[in-house]
């Protein structure tokens, strides 16, 4: 639901405040209908509008979430003072858009999120990992994926964990099976270019698990990539992309 608010209509609030200034009588907020702005979720600016989203509600139902929210859209031209103020805000934001805090980039070697987080994998993810490692789809599924198909059939499971001894585990607090670097304490993803989309989409913005001990400067060299502990020749299975193409594991 969207409503465009004519800022001129807000003269009434200004009038009320002026009344307060002039008479010394308090502005009675209780008499104003502030309910719509109690839960403001976001304020977005573009060249012509300010959009304020508020009162988002998520209703969880079986296998579906329905998100309802209300928006106000302010049109710039309605109030010259407001327009001027917003232009300054936008200019400032543009000027400072690169002044983001350093922790927006993960400190190299952190990877705290690769423990305690179970990346879901789709069929495409499994196939990409299989091609990358030179394994079959089925072997990747049985060795590195906890099988649990999602209700819509899109995800086929999540990546397994390994314990301190490197043994495969299903304990979610353990490290991802593909996480490398436990000896040095500077971690990296052993299948980075083939990692699940879930991992690729993970954002460090607002991360609270950052490992602050790690230095943020200097170059970081990841070690050797993950190699499967394969005994014997490749098993046959469905969709053996890398094997068919004669590619070997990296
Ligand atoms: S800073 Fe956060 S998001 Fe980045 S690697 Fe560390 S735990 Fe993961
Ligand atoms: S696949 Fe790579 S990025 Fe994803 S959780 Fe495992 S180690 Fe981390």
Coordinates of C-alpha atoms and ligand atoms in Angstrom, one line a residue:
X1 CA 0.0 0.0 0.0
X2 CA 1.4 3.4 -0.9
X3 CA 0.2 6.9 -0.2
X4 CA 1.7 10.1 -1.4
X5 CA 1.6 12.8 1.2
X6 CA 1.3 16.4 0.3
X7 CA 3.7 18.1 2.6
X8 CA 1.6 21.2 2.5
X9 CA -1.0 19.2 4.5
X10 CA 1.6 19.2 7.2
X11 CA 1.1 22.9 7.7
X12 CA -1.2 21.9 10.5
X13 CA 1.7 20.5 12.5
X14 CA 3.7 23.6 11.8
X15 CA 0.8 25.7 12.9
X16 CA 0.5 23.7 16.1
X17 CA 4.2 24.2 16.8
X18 CA 3.9 27.9 16.1
X19 CA 1.0 28.0 18.5
X20 CA 3.2 26.4 21.1
X21 CA 6.0 29.0 20.5
X22 CA 3.7 31.9 20.6
X23 CA 1.5 30.9 23.6
X24 CA 3.9 28.8 25.6
X25 CA 1.2 26.1 25.7
X26 CA 2.6 22.6 25.1
X27 CA 2.1 20.8 21.8
X28 CA -0.1 17.9 22.7
X29 CA 1.5 15.0 20.9
X30 CA -1.1 12.7 22.3
X31 CA -3.6 14.5 20.2
X32 CA -1.7 13.8 17.0
X33 CA -2.0 10.5 15.2
X34 CA 1.6 9.3 15.3
X35 CA 0.7 5.6 15.0
X36 CA 1.7 5.4 11.3
X37 CA 5.3 6.3 12.0
X38 CA 5.9 4.2 15.1
X39 CA 7.7 1.5 13.2
X40 CA 9.7 3.1 10.5
X41 CA 11.8 0.5 8.7
X42 CA 13.6 2.5 6.1
X43 CA 13.9 5.8 4.5
X44 CA 15.0 5.9 0.9
X45 CA 15.9 8.8 -1.2
X46 CA 16.1 9.1 -5.0
X47 CA 16.2 12.0 -7.3
X48 CA 12.5 12.8 -7.0
X49 CA 11.1 11.1 -4.0
X50 CA 11.6 10.2 -0.3
X51 CA 10.0 6.9 0.5
X52 CA 9.4 6.0 4.1
X53 CA 8.5 2.4 4.7
X54 CA 6.8 1.7 8.0
X55 CA 4.8 -0.9 9.9
X56 CA 6.1 -3.9 8.0
X57 CA 4.5 -7.1 9.3
X58 CA 5.5 -10.6 8.4
X59 CA 2.8 -13.1 8.7
X60 CA 4.1 -16.6 8.7
X61 CA 1.9 -19.3 7.3
X62 CA 2.7 -22.8 6.3
X63 CA 5.4 -22.7 3.6
X64 CA 4.9 -19.0 3.0
X65 CA 5.5 -15.6 4.5
X66 CA 3.3 -12.7 3.6
X67 CA 5.0 -9.4 4.1
X68 CA 2.7 -6.4 4.4
X69 CA 4.0 -2.8 4.8
X70 CA 2.9 0.7 4.2
X71 CA 4.8 3.4 2.5
X72 CA 4.7 7.2 2.4
X73 CA 6.2 8.8 -0.7
X74 CA 7.1 12.5 -0.4
X75 CA 7.4 14.3 -3.6
X76 CA 10.3 16.7 -3.5
X77 CA 8.7 19.7 -5.1
X78 CA 6.1 20.1 -2.5
X79 CA 8.3 21.9 0.0
X80 CA 11.3 24.0 -1.2
X81 CA 12.9 24.0 2.3
X82 CA 12.6 20.2 2.5
X83 CA 13.9 19.8 -1.0
X84 CA 17.0 21.9 -0.2
X85 CA 17.6 19.9 3.0
X86 CA 17.3 16.6 1.1
X87 CA 19.6 17.7 -1.6
X88 CA 22.2 18.4 1.0
X89 CA 21.7 15.0 2.5
X90 CA 22.0 13.3 -0.9
X91 CA 25.2 15.3 -1.7
X92 CA 26.7 14.4 1.6
X93 CA 25.8 10.7 1.2
X94 CA 27.4 10.8 -2.3
X95 CA 30.5 12.4 -0.9
X96 CA 30.8 9.9 1.9
X97 CA 29.7 6.8 0.2
X98 CA 33.3 5.5 0.2
X99 CA 33.8 6.4 3.8
X100 CA 32.4 3.1 5.0
X101 CA 33.9 1.6 8.1
X102 CA 36.7 -0.8 7.5
X103 CA 34.8 -3.7 8.8
X104 CA 32.5 -3.7 5.8
X105 CA 35.3 -5.8 4.3
X106 CA 36.0 -8.9 6.2
X107 CA 39.5 -9.1 7.7
X108 CA 41.3 -11.6 5.6
X109 CA 41.4 -15.0 7.3
X110 CA 38.3 -14.4 9.5
X111 CA 35.7 -16.8 8.1
X112 CA 34.0 -17.0 11.5
X113 CA 30.8 -17.3 9.6
X114 CA 31.9 -20.5 7.9
X115 CA 31.2 -22.1 11.3
X116 CA 27.8 -22.1 12.8
X117 CA 26.3 -21.4 9.4
X118 CA 25.0 -24.0 7.1
X119 CA 25.0 -22.9 3.5
X120 CA 22.1 -24.4 1.6
X121 CA 22.9 -26.0 -1.7
X122 CA 20.8 -26.2 -4.8
X123 CA 21.3 -28.8 -7.5
X124 CA 23.2 -26.2 -9.5
X125 CA 25.5 -25.6 -6.5
X126 CA 26.2 -29.3 -6.1
X127 CA 27.0 -29.7 -9.8
X128 CA 29.3 -26.7 -9.8
X129 CA 31.2 -28.1 -6.8
X130 CA 31.3 -31.5 -8.4
X131 CA 32.8 -30.0 -11.6
X132 CA 35.3 -28.0 -9.6
X133 CA 36.5 -31.0 -7.7
X134 CA 36.3 -33.4 -10.6
X135 CA 33.8 -35.6 -8.8
X136 CA 30.4 -36.8 -9.6
X137 CA 27.2 -35.1 -8.5
X138 CA 26.3 -38.1 -6.4
X139 CA 29.7 -38.4 -4.7
X140 CA 29.5 -34.7 -3.7
X141 CA 26.0 -35.3 -2.3
X142 CA 27.0 -38.3 -0.3
X143 CA 30.4 -36.9 1.0
X144 CA 29.8 -33.2 1.6
X145 CA 26.1 -32.6 1.7
X146 CA 23.6 -33.2 4.5
X147 CA 20.6 -34.2 2.4
X148 CA 17.4 -32.4 3.2
X149 CA 15.3 -31.3 0.2
X150 CA 13.4 -28.0 0.7
X151 CA 9.6 -28.0 0.3
X152 CA 9.9 -26.4 -3.1
X153 CA 12.6 -28.8 -4.2
X154 CA 15.1 -26.0 -4.9
X155 CA 17.6 -26.9 -2.2
X156 CA 18.8 -30.4 -1.9
X157 CA 20.6 -30.0 1.5
X158 CA 23.4 -28.1 3.2
X159 CA 27.1 -28.4 3.4
X160 CA 28.6 -30.7 6.0
X161 CA 30.8 -29.7 8.8
X162 CA 34.1 -31.2 10.1
X163 CA 35.3 -31.5 13.6
X164 CA 38.8 -30.5 15.0
X165 CA 40.2 -33.8 13.7
X166 CA 38.9 -33.2 10.2
X167 CA 36.3 -35.9 10.6
X168 CA 33.0 -35.3 8.8
X169 CA 30.3 -34.1 11.2
X170 CA 26.8 -32.9 11.3
X171 CA 27.4 -30.6 14.3
X172 CA 26.4 -27.2 13.1
X173 CA 28.9 -25.4 15.3
X174 CA 31.8 -27.1 13.5
X175 CA 33.6 -25.7 10.6
X176 CA 32.4 -26.0 7.0
X177 CA 33.9 -29.1 5.3
X178 CA 35.5 -26.8 2.7
X179 CA 37.1 -24.3 5.1
X180 CA 40.9 -24.3 5.0
X181 CA 43.6 -22.9 7.2
X182 CA 42.9 -24.2 10.7
X183 CA 46.6 -24.6 11.4
X184 CA 47.6 -21.0 10.7
X185 CA 44.3 -19.7 12.1
X186 CA 43.9 -17.7 8.9
X187 CA 41.1 -19.3 7.1
X188 CA 39.9 -19.3 3.5
X189 CA 37.3 -21.1 1.4
X190 CA 38.9 -24.1 -0.3
X191 CA 36.3 -24.0 -3.2
X192 CA 36.0 -20.2 -3.4
X193 CA 35.2 -20.0 -7.1
X194 CA 32.6 -22.8 -6.8
X195 CA 31.2 -22.0 -3.4
X196 CA 27.4 -22.2 -3.0
X197 CA 25.3 -19.2 -4.0
X198 CA 24.3 -18.9 -0.4
X199 CA 27.9 -18.2 0.6
X200 CA 28.4 -15.8 -2.3
X201 CA 25.3 -13.8 -1.2
X202 CA 26.4 -13.6 2.4
X203 CA 27.2 -10.0 3.4
X204 CA 29.6 -8.8 6.0
X205 CA 27.6 -5.6 6.6
X206 CA 26.5 -5.6 10.2
X207 CA 28.4 -8.8 11.0
X208 CA 28.9 -9.2 14.7
X209 CA 31.1 -12.2 14.5
X210 CA 34.1 -10.5 13.0
X211 CA 37.5 -11.8 14.4
X212 CA 39.0 -8.5 15.6
X213 CA 42.4 -10.1 16.3
X214 CA 43.2 -10.3 12.6
X215 CA 45.1 -7.6 10.9
X216 CA 43.3 -5.8 8.1
X217 CA 46.2 -4.6 6.2
X218 CA 48.8 -6.2 3.9
X219 CA 48.3 -8.8 1.3
X220 CA 46.6 -12.1 2.1
X221 CA 47.6 -15.3 0.3
X222 CA 45.2 -18.1 0.5
X223 CA 46.8 -21.5 0.6
X224 CA 46.2 -24.5 -1.6
X225 CA 42.6 -25.3 -2.6
X226 CA 40.5 -28.0 -1.0
X227 CA 41.2 -31.5 -2.4
X228 CA 38.9 -34.4 -1.9
X229 CA 40.3 -37.4 0.0
X230 CA 39.5 -39.7 -2.9
X231 CA 40.6 -43.3 -2.9
X232 CA 40.8 -45.0 -6.3
X233 CA 39.3 -43.8 -9.6
X234 CA 36.2 -41.7 -9.9
X235 CA 33.0 -43.4 -9.4
X236 CA 30.5 -43.2 -12.1
X237 CA 27.4 -41.2 -11.4
X238 CA 25.1 -38.7 -13.0
X239 CA 26.4 -35.5 -14.5
X240 CA 30.1 -35.9 -14.4
X241 CA 31.0 -32.5 -16.1
X242 CA 34.6 -32.2 -15.1
X243 CA 35.3 -35.9 -15.6
X244 CA 33.8 -35.8 -19.1
X245 CA 35.8 -32.8 -20.0
X246 CA 39.0 -34.4 -18.8
X247 CA 39.5 -31.8 -16.1
X248 CA 41.3 -32.8 -12.9
X249 CA 40.7 -31.6 -9.5
X250 CA 42.5 -28.3 -8.7
Ligands
LIG1 S1 33.8 -10.5 9.3 FE1 31.9 -11.6 9.5 S2 31.1 -11.9 7.5 FE2 33.3 -11.5 7.3 S3 34.4 -13.5 7.4 FE3 34.3 -12.7 9.5 S4 32.4 -13.6 10.4 FE4 32.3 -13.8 8.1
LIG2 S1 31.7 -23.2 1.1 FE1 33.4 -21.8 1.5 S2 32.4 -19.8 1.9 FE2 30.9 -21.4 2.1 S3 30.8 -21.9 4.3 FE3 32.2 -23.3 3.3 S4 34.2 -22.5 3.5 FE4 32.7 -20.9 3.9

